[in-house]
PDB file of C-alpha atoms in Angstrom:
ATOM      1  CA  MET A  27       3.151 -60.431 -21.952  1.00  0.00           C
ATOM      2  CA  THR A  28       5.771 -59.400 -19.418  1.00  0.00           C
ATOM      3  CA  VAL A  29       7.388 -56.996 -21.885  1.00  0.00           C
ATOM      4  CA  SER A  30       4.054 -55.230 -22.475  1.00  0.00           C
ATOM      5  CA  THR A  31       3.344 -55.097 -18.730  1.00  0.00           C
ATOM      6  CA  ALA A  32       6.765 -53.577 -18.114  1.00  0.00           C
ATOM      7  CA  ALA A  33       6.230 -51.049 -20.911  1.00  0.00           C
ATOM      8  CA  ILE A  34       2.834 -50.037 -19.507  1.00  0.00           C
ATOM      9  CA  THR A  35       4.348 -49.673 -16.030  1.00  0.00           C
ATOM     10  CA  VAL A  36       7.190 -47.476 -17.354  1.00  0.00           C
ATOM     11  CA  VAL A  37       4.730 -45.282 -19.298  1.00  0.00           C
ATOM     12  CA  GLY A  38       2.513 -44.982 -16.194  1.00  0.00           C
ATOM     13  CA  VAL A  39       5.470 -43.919 -14.017  1.00  0.00           C
ATOM     14  CA  LEU A  40       6.551 -41.372 -16.648  1.00  0.00           C
ATOM     15  CA  CYS A  41       3.003 -39.946 -16.781  1.00  0.00           C
ATOM     16  CA  LEU A  42       2.889 -39.611 -12.981  1.00  0.00           C
ATOM     17  CA  ALA A  43       6.292 -37.882 -12.980  1.00  0.00           C
ATOM     18  CA  ASN A  44       5.061 -35.517 -15.704  1.00  0.00           C
ATOM     19  CA  ILE A  45       1.958 -34.645 -13.654  1.00  0.00           C
ATOM     20  CA  VAL A  46       4.036 -33.981 -10.523  1.00  0.00           C
ATOM     21  CA  LEU A  47       6.456 -31.725 -12.433  1.00  0.00           C
ATOM     22  CA  THR A  48       3.586 -29.833 -14.112  1.00  0.00           C
ATOM     23  CA  LEU A  49       1.939 -29.196 -10.745  1.00  0.00           C
ATOM     24  CA  ALA A  50       5.272 -27.956  -9.343  1.00  0.00           C
ATOM     25  CA  VAL A  51       5.671 -25.520 -12.256  1.00  0.00           C
ATOM     26  CA  ILE A  52       2.107 -24.213 -11.805  1.00  0.00           C
ATOM     27  CA  ARG A  53       2.704 -23.728  -8.085  1.00  0.00           C
ATOM     28  CA  ARG A  54       5.941 -21.819  -8.753  1.00  0.00           C
ATOM     29  CA  LEU A  55       4.264 -19.566 -11.341  1.00  0.00           C
ATOM     30  CA  ASN A  56       1.492 -18.746  -8.870  1.00  0.00           C
ATOM     31  CA  GLU A  57       4.100 -17.927  -6.218  1.00  0.00           C
ATOM     32  CA  GLN A  58       5.996 -15.635  -8.608  1.00  0.00           C
ATOM     33  CA  GLY A  59       2.757 -13.838  -9.541  1.00  0.00           C
ATOM     34  CA  ARG A  60       1.998 -13.275  -5.864  1.00  0.00           C
ATOM     35  CA  LEU A  61       5.500 -11.924  -5.188  1.00  0.00           C
ATOM     36  CA  LEU A  62       5.288  -9.544  -8.148  1.00  0.00           C
ATOM     37  CA  ALA A  63       1.896  -8.324  -6.955  1.00  0.00           C
ATOM     38  CA  GLU A  64       3.282  -7.665  -3.460  1.00  0.00           C
ATOM     39  CA  ARG A  65       6.052  -5.569  -4.998  1.00  0.00           C
ATOM     40  CA  GLY A  66       3.502  -3.537  -6.954  1.00  0.00           C
ATOM     41  CA  ARG A  67       4.669  -4.771 -10.355  1.00  0.00           C
ATOM     42  CA  ALA A  68       1.552  -6.691 -11.313  1.00  0.00           C
ATOM     43  CA  PRO A  69      -2.098  -6.487 -10.354  1.00  0.00           C
ATOM     44  CA  ALA A  70      -3.120  -8.894  -7.639  1.00  0.00           C
ATOM     45  CA  PRO A  71      -6.426 -10.498  -8.542  1.00  0.00           C
ATOM     46  CA  GLY A  72      -8.844 -10.521  -5.641  1.00  0.00           C
ATOM     47  CA  PHE A  73      -7.061  -7.790  -3.697  1.00  0.00           C
ATOM     48  CA  PRO A  74      -8.574  -4.312  -3.408  1.00  0.00           C
ATOM     49  CA  PRO A  75      -6.669  -1.281  -4.685  1.00  0.00           C
ATOM     50  CA  PRO A  76      -5.007   0.672  -1.860  1.00  0.00           C
ATOM     51  CA  LEU A  77      -7.303   3.670  -2.444  1.00  0.00           C
ATOM     52  CA  GLU A  78     -10.613   3.639  -4.300  1.00  0.00           C
ATOM     53  CA  VAL A  79     -10.370   7.278  -5.407  1.00  0.00           C
ATOM     54  CA  GLU A  80      -9.126   7.075  -8.984  1.00  0.00           C
ATOM     55  CA  PRO A  81      -6.482   9.389 -10.464  1.00  0.00           C
ATOM     56  CA  GLY A  82      -8.172  12.566 -11.668  1.00  0.00           C
ATOM     57  CA  GLU A  83     -11.008  12.312  -9.102  1.00  0.00           C
ATOM     58  CA  ARG A  84     -11.456  14.632  -6.134  1.00  0.00           C
ATOM     59  CA  VAL A  85     -11.131  13.092  -2.703  1.00  0.00           C
ATOM     60  CA  GLY A  86     -14.204  13.137  -0.497  1.00  0.00           C
ATOM     61  CA  ASP A  87     -14.940  15.826   2.034  1.00  0.00           C
ATOM     62  CA  PHE A  88     -13.379  15.494   5.491  1.00  0.00           C
ATOM     63  CA  THR A  89     -12.551  17.602   8.526  1.00  0.00           C
ATOM     64  CA  VAL A  90     -10.305  16.208  11.237  1.00  0.00           C
ATOM     65  CA  THR A  91      -7.894  17.463  13.869  1.00  0.00           C
ATOM     66  CA  ALA A  92      -4.182  16.754  13.553  1.00  0.00           C
ATOM     67  CA  MET A  93      -2.216  15.543  16.565  1.00  0.00           C
ATOM     68  CA  ASP A  94      -0.815  19.067  16.993  1.00  0.00           C
ATOM     69  CA  GLY A  95      -4.395  20.348  17.456  1.00  0.00           C
ATOM     70  CA  GLU A  96      -4.694  22.059  14.054  1.00  0.00           C
ATOM     71  CA  PRO A  97      -7.815  21.346  11.985  1.00  0.00           C
ATOM     72  CA  VAL A  98      -7.257  19.732   8.575  1.00  0.00           C
ATOM     73  CA  SER A  99      -9.889  19.516   5.859  1.00  0.00           C
ATOM     74  CA  ARG A 100     -10.124  18.908   2.140  1.00  0.00           C
ATOM     75  CA  ALA A 101     -10.092  22.689   1.646  1.00  0.00           C
ATOM     76  CA  ASP A 102      -6.610  22.800   3.254  1.00  0.00           C
ATOM     77  CA  LEU A 103      -5.097  20.603   0.528  1.00  0.00           C
ATOM     78  CA  ARG A 104      -3.024  23.069  -1.499  1.00  0.00           C
ATOM     79  CA  GLY A 105      -0.349  22.350  -4.041  1.00  0.00           C
ATOM     80  CA  SER A 106       1.134  18.883  -4.090  1.00  0.00           C
ATOM     81  CA  THR A 107       0.503  16.706  -1.039  1.00  0.00           C
ATOM     82  CA  LEU A 108       2.082  13.365  -0.169  1.00  0.00           C
ATOM     83  CA  MET A 109      -0.105  11.067   1.945  1.00  0.00           C
ATOM     84  CA  ALA A 110       0.227   7.800   3.808  1.00  0.00           C
ATOM     85  CA  PHE A 111      -2.297   5.549   5.540  1.00  0.00           C
ATOM     86  CA  MET A 112      -0.730   3.129   8.025  1.00  0.00           C
ATOM     87  CA  ALA A 113      -1.653   1.161  11.114  1.00  0.00           C
ATOM     88  CA  PRO A 114       0.456  -0.091  14.005  1.00  0.00           C
ATOM     89  CA  GLY A 115       0.679  -3.855  14.045  1.00  0.00           C
ATOM     90  CA  CYS A 116       0.423  -4.028  10.237  1.00  0.00           C
ATOM     91  CA  GLN A 117       3.683  -5.689   9.148  1.00  0.00           C
ATOM     92  CA  SER A 118       3.593  -4.138   5.677  1.00  0.00           C
ATOM     93  CA  CYS A 119       2.987  -0.708   7.205  1.00  0.00           C
ATOM     94  CA  GLU A 120       5.862  -1.074   9.643  1.00  0.00           C
ATOM     95  CA  HIS A 121       8.109  -2.323   6.831  1.00  0.00           C
ATOM     96  CA  SER A 122       7.182   0.704   4.651  1.00  0.00           C
ATOM     97  CA  LEU A 123       7.519   3.272   7.437  1.00  0.00           C
ATOM     98  CA  PRO A 124      11.280   4.035   7.074  1.00  0.00           C
ATOM     99  CA  GLU A 125      11.000   4.425   3.295  1.00  0.00           C
ATOM    100  CA  PHE A 126       7.985   6.739   3.608  1.00  0.00           C
ATOM    101  CA  VAL A 127       9.726   8.822   6.295  1.00  0.00           C
ATOM    102  CA  ALA A 128      12.752   9.210   3.990  1.00  0.00           C
ATOM    103  CA  ARG A 129      10.598  10.302   1.053  1.00  0.00           C
ATOM    104  CA  ALA A 130       8.458  12.598   3.193  1.00  0.00           C
ATOM    105  CA  GLY A 131      11.585  14.199   4.656  1.00  0.00           C
ATOM    106  CA  SER A 132      12.632  15.361   1.193  1.00  0.00           C
ATOM    107  CA  ALA A 133       9.156  16.423  -0.002  1.00  0.00           C
ATOM    108  CA  PRO A 134       8.920  19.954  -1.427  1.00  0.00           C
ATOM    109  CA  GLY A 135       7.168  22.211   1.083  1.00  0.00           C
ATOM    110  CA  GLY A 136       8.297  20.082   4.021  1.00  0.00           C
ATOM    111  CA  ARG A 137       5.926  18.580   6.539  1.00  0.00           C
ATOM    112  CA  ASP A 138       3.172  21.072   5.592  1.00  0.00           C
ATOM    113  CA  ARG A 139       2.781  19.159   2.315  1.00  0.00           C
ATOM    114  CA  VAL A 140       2.779  15.691   3.900  1.00  0.00           C
ATOM    115  CA  LEU A 141      -0.132  14.042   5.712  1.00  0.00           C
ATOM    116  CA  ALA A 142       0.296  10.750   7.551  1.00  0.00           C
ATOM    117  CA  VAL A 143      -2.835   8.992   8.774  1.00  0.00           C
ATOM    118  CA  VAL A 144      -2.349   6.459  11.559  1.00  0.00           C
ATOM    119  CA  LEU A 145      -5.348   4.151  11.780  1.00  0.00           C
ATOM    120  CA  GLY A 146      -6.442   2.266  14.862  1.00  0.00           C
ATOM    121  CA  ASN A 147      -5.594   2.550  18.520  1.00  0.00           C
ATOM    122  CA  GLY A 148      -3.414  -0.514  18.995  1.00  0.00           C
ATOM    123  CA  PRO A 149      -0.032  -0.979  20.602  1.00  0.00           C
ATOM    124  CA  GLY A 150       2.695   0.909  18.794  1.00  0.00           C
ATOM    125  CA  ARG A 151       0.437   3.773  17.743  1.00  0.00           C
ATOM    126  CA  GLU A 152       2.311   6.417  19.735  1.00  0.00           C
ATOM    127  CA  GLU A 153       5.682   5.203  18.433  1.00  0.00           C
ATOM    128  CA  MET A 154       4.458   5.298  14.826  1.00  0.00           C
ATOM    129  CA  CYS A 155       3.042   8.798  15.300  1.00  0.00           C
ATOM    130  CA  ALA A 156       6.299   9.970  16.911  1.00  0.00           C
ATOM    131  CA  GLU A 157       8.339   8.642  13.981  1.00  0.00           C
ATOM    132  CA  LEU A 158       6.076  10.392  11.458  1.00  0.00           C
ATOM    133  CA  ALA A 159       5.689  13.713  13.303  1.00  0.00           C
ATOM    134  CA  PRO A 160       9.024  15.280  12.235  1.00  0.00           C
ATOM    135  CA  VAL A 161       8.215  14.841   8.519  1.00  0.00           C
ATOM    136  CA  ALA A 162       4.390  14.983   8.366  1.00  0.00           C
ATOM    137  CA  ARG A 163       1.271  16.401   9.903  1.00  0.00           C
ATOM    138  CA  VAL A 164      -0.048  13.338  11.692  1.00  0.00           C
ATOM    139  CA  LEU A 165      -3.745  12.552  11.666  1.00  0.00           C
ATOM    140  CA  THR A 166      -5.283   9.679  13.597  1.00  0.00           C
ATOM    141  CA  GLU A 167      -8.452   7.746  13.050  1.00  0.00           C
ATOM    142  CA  GLU A 168      -9.592   5.155  15.534  1.00  0.00           C
ATOM    143  CA  GLU A 169     -12.798   3.880  14.003  1.00  0.00           C
ATOM    144  CA  GLU A 170     -13.300   1.843  10.858  1.00  0.00           C
ATOM    145  CA  GLY A 171     -15.148   3.877   8.287  1.00  0.00           C
ATOM    146  CA  GLY A 172     -14.069   7.219   9.762  1.00  0.00           C
ATOM    147  CA  PRO A 173     -14.038  10.425   7.695  1.00  0.00           C
ATOM    148  CA  LEU A 174     -10.540   9.909   6.233  1.00  0.00           C
ATOM    149  CA  ILE A 175     -11.166   6.283   5.295  1.00  0.00           C
ATOM    150  CA  ARG A 176     -14.393   7.309   3.552  1.00  0.00           C
ATOM    151  CA  ALA A 177     -12.886  10.394   1.864  1.00  0.00           C
ATOM    152  CA  PHE A 178     -10.023   8.440   0.279  1.00  0.00           C
ATOM    153  CA  GLY A 179     -11.697   5.033  -0.040  1.00  0.00           C
ATOM    154  CA  VAL A 180      -8.977   3.196   1.856  1.00  0.00           C
ATOM    155  CA  GLY A 181      -9.177  -0.420   0.724  1.00  0.00           C
ATOM    156  CA  ALA A 182      -5.838  -1.826   1.858  1.00  0.00           C
ATOM    157  CA  LEU A 183      -2.901  -0.909   4.072  1.00  0.00           C
ATOM    158  CA  PRO A 184      -0.444   0.558   3.707  1.00  0.00           C
ATOM    159  CA  ALA A 185      -1.661   3.081   1.150  1.00  0.00           C
ATOM    160  CA  PHE A 186       0.256   6.031  -0.237  1.00  0.00           C
ATOM    161  CA  ALA A 187      -0.973   8.847  -2.455  1.00  0.00           C
ATOM    162  CA  VAL A 188       0.131  11.947  -4.280  1.00  0.00           C
ATOM    163  CA  LEU A 189      -2.455  14.728  -4.547  1.00  0.00           C
ATOM    164  CA  ALA A 190      -2.608  17.937  -6.555  1.00  0.00           C
ATOM    165  CA  GLU A 191      -4.847  20.188  -4.454  1.00  0.00           C
ATOM    166  CA  ASP A 192      -7.749  17.838  -3.608  1.00  0.00           C
ATOM    167  CA  VAL A 193      -7.391  15.690  -6.747  1.00  0.00           C
ATOM    168  CA  MET A 194      -5.819  12.231  -6.692  1.00  0.00           C
ATOM    169  CA  VAL A 195      -2.731  12.039  -8.904  1.00  0.00           C
ATOM    170  CA  ALA A 196      -1.756   8.456  -8.044  1.00  0.00           C
ATOM    171  CA  SER A 197      -1.959   5.889  -5.261  1.00  0.00           C
ATOM    172  CA  TYR A 198       0.462   3.138  -4.345  1.00  0.00           C
ATOM    173  CA  ALA A 199       0.580   0.073  -2.120  1.00  0.00           C
ATOM    174  CA  LEU A 200       4.333   0.356  -1.612  1.00  0.00           C
ATOM    175  CA  ALA A 201       6.301   3.351  -0.360  1.00  0.00           C
ATOM    176  CA  GLU A 202       9.083   2.420  -2.787  1.00  0.00           C
ATOM    177  CA  ARG A 203       6.732   3.221  -5.696  1.00  0.00           C
ATOM    178  CA  VAL A 204       5.952   6.765  -4.535  1.00  0.00           C
ATOM    179  CA  PRO A 205       7.790   9.262  -6.765  1.00  0.00           C
ATOM    180  CA  VAL A 206      10.677  11.111  -5.215  1.00  0.00           C
ATOM    181  CA  PRO A 207      10.325  14.924  -5.134  1.00  0.00           C
ATOM    182  CA  ASP A 208      11.690  15.423  -8.648  1.00  0.00           C
ATOM    183  CA  GLY A 209       8.867  13.189  -9.887  1.00  0.00           C
ATOM    184  CA  THR A 210      10.792  10.051 -10.811  1.00  0.00           C
ATOM    185  CA  PRO A 211       9.844   6.779  -9.157  1.00  0.00           C
ATOM    186  CA  VAL A 212      12.662   4.818  -7.596  1.00  0.00           C
TER     187      VAL A 212
END
């Protein structure tokens, strides 16, 4: 009887160890899926796309005033336009800012073909706008659901887009995924 009790105990311990290891593997796989989704390499279930306007669709109508006082509307979107939607205090936005500035600085057509939308009115807004101003026409939007958010269907921040006229070519959650001027993603 003691041999069978010992055997049952050993089998029970092995089963518990197997369960613990299986749970650890499942947890690690979930973590890897989340990391891949954050890097834009896999869809993240439950997270909204950065922009709801699908490739091939026209963006909604909008008219706003840039920080330099010039009006900007959908009708002003000519040629290829690079866009960014960011907010001060958003860690992902602040992390993506240098990469977007580098890409925008080499965009064909210069800052006339780059729009940067700074959302919100929080601390750091002026600094973010100042960093973007040399490479983009800077637009600001203080209210949730403003004309730019509605026109592009902003669902998550940061959000980056490439437009052809007023038609969405592609949108990205990471600045690193935005194609460089010759059209190849880095």
